[in-house]
Coordinates of C-alpha atoms in Angstrom, one line a residue:
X14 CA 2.5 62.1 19.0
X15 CA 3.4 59.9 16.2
X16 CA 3.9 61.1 12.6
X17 CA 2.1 59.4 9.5
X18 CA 4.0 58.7 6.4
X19 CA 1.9 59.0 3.2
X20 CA 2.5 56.9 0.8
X21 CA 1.3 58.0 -2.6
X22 CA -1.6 55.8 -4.1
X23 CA 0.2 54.7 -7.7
X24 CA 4.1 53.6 -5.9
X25 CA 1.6 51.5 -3.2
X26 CA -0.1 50.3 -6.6
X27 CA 2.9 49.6 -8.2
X28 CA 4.3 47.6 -5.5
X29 CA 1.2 45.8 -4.5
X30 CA 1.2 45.0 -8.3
X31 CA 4.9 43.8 -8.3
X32 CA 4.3 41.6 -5.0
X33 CA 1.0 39.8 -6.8
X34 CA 3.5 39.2 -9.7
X35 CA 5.9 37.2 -7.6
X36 CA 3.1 35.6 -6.0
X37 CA 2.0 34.4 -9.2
X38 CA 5.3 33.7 -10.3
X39 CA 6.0 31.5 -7.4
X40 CA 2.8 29.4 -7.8
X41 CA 3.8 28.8 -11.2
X42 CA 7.1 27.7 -10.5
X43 CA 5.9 25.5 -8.0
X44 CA 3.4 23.9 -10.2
X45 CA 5.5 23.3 -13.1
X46 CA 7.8 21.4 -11.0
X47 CA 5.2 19.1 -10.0
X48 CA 4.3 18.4 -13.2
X49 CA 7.9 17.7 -14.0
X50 CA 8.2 15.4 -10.9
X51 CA 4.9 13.3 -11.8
X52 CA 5.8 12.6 -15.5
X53 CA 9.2 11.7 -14.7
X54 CA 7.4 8.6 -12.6
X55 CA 6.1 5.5 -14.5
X56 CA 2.0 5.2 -14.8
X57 CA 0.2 1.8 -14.0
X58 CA -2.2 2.0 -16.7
X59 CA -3.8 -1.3 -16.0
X60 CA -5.1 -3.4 -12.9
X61 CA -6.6 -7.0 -13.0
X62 CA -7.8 -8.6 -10.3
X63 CA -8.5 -12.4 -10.5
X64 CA -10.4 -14.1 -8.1
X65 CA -9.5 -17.4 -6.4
X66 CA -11.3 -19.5 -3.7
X67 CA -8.2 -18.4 -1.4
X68 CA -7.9 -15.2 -2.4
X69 CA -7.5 -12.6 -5.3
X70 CA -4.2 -12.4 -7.7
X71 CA -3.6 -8.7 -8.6
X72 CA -1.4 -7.9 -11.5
X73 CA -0.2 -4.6 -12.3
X74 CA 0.9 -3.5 -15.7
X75 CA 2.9 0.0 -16.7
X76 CA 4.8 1.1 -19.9
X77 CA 7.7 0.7 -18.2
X78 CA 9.3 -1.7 -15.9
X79 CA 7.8 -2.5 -12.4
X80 CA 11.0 -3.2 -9.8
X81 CA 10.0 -5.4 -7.5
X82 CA 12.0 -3.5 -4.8
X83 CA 9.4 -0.5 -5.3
X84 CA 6.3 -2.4 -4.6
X85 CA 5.1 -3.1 -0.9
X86 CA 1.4 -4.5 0.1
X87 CA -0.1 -4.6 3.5
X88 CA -3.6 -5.1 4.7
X89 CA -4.8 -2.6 7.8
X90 CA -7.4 -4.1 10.4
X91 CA -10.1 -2.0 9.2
X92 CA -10.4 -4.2 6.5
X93 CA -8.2 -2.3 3.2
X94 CA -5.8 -3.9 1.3
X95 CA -2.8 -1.4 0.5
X96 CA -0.5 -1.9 -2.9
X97 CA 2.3 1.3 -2.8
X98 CA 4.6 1.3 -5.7
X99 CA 7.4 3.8 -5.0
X100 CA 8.3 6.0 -8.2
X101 CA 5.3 5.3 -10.1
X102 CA 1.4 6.7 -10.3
X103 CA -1.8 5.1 -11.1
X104 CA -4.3 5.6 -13.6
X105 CA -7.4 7.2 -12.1
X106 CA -8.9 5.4 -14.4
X107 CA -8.2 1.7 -13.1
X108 CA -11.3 1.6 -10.6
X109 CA -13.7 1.7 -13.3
X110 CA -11.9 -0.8 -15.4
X111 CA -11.9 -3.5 -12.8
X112 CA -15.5 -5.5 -12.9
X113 CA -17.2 -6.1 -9.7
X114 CA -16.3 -8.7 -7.4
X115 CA -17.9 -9.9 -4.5
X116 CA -15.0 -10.1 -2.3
X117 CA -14.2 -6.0 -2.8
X118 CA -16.2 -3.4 -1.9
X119 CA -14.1 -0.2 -2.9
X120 CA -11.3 1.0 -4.6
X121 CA -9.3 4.0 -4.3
X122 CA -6.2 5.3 -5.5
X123 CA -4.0 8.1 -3.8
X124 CA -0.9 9.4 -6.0
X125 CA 1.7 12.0 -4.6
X126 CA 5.2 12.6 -5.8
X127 CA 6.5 10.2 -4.5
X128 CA 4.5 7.1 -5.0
X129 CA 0.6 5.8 -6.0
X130 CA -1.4 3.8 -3.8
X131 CA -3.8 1.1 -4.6
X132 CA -6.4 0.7 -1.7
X133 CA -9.4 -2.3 -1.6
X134 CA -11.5 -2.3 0.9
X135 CA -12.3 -6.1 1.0
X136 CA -14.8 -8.8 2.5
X137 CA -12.5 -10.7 4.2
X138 CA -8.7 -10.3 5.2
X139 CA -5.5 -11.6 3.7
X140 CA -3.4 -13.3 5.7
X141 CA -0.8 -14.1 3.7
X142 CA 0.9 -11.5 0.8
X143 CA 3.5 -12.1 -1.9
X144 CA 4.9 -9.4 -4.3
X145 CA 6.1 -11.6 -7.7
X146 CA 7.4 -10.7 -10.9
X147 CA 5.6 -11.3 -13.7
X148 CA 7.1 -13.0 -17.1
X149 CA 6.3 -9.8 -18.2
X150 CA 9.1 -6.8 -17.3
X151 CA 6.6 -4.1 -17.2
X152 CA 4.3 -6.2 -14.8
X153 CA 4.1 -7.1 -11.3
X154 CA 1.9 -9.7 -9.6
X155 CA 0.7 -9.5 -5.5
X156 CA -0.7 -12.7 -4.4
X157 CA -3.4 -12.1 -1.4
X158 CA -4.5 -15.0 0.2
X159 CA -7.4 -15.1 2.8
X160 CA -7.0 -16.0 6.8
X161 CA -7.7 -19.7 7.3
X162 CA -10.9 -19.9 9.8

């Protein structure tokens, strides 16, 4: 036969009360240190997108500088267009900035610790991509152009 311990009700208080604390504790911990990792990352406060017969020019603008070594592109085959810039965050702001083009048909932006992501889903894909510097220091420019027929 096996023997039951009793625990009395105000220590199993006091503990369950202790372990909710460190919970708590914990959570807090954890989210002040992802605020401290986002604002030590730069923010792209601006996007323009300028459209061309063969293609769209996108510039990128922060309040600091844009290293072109941190910025990649690629376009998927289900028709987005991908700009990552490692180190840095975008505005969730920018999609409502940008007018309306014909050639995109949706734009969203993922941001983790690490990096923010730019996504179009466009019209027609780019065949050719190239990241440039800008005159500017705190911009970047990513030339898309369109697949020749």
């Amino acid at each position: 036969m096996t023997r039951m311990s009793y625990i009395p009700q105000s220590y199993f208080i006091k503990s369950m009360n202790y372990m909710r604390s460190l919970k708590y504790k914990a959570l807090a911990l954890l989210a002040l240190l992802a605020l401290l990792r986002a604002s030590n990352s730069s923010e792209i406060t601006d996007v323009f997108v300028d459209p061309f017969t063969n293609g769209l020019l996108f510039t990128l603008y922060s309040e600091e500088t844009i290293y072109l070594d941190n910025v990649s592109s690629w376009m998927s085959p289900h028709g987005w267009y991908y700009i990552t810039v490692n180190g840095a965050t975008f505005s969730l702001d920018i999609p409502g900035k940008i007018p309306a083009l014909g050639q995109v048909k949706d734009i969203v932006i993922k941001n983790n610790h690490e990096s923010g992501q730019l996504a179009f889903l466009v019209k027609k894909p780019f065949h050719s991509i190239q990241i440039l510097k800008s005159e500017i220091s705190n911009a970047v420019q990513v030339s898309a152009v369109y697949e020749v027929p």
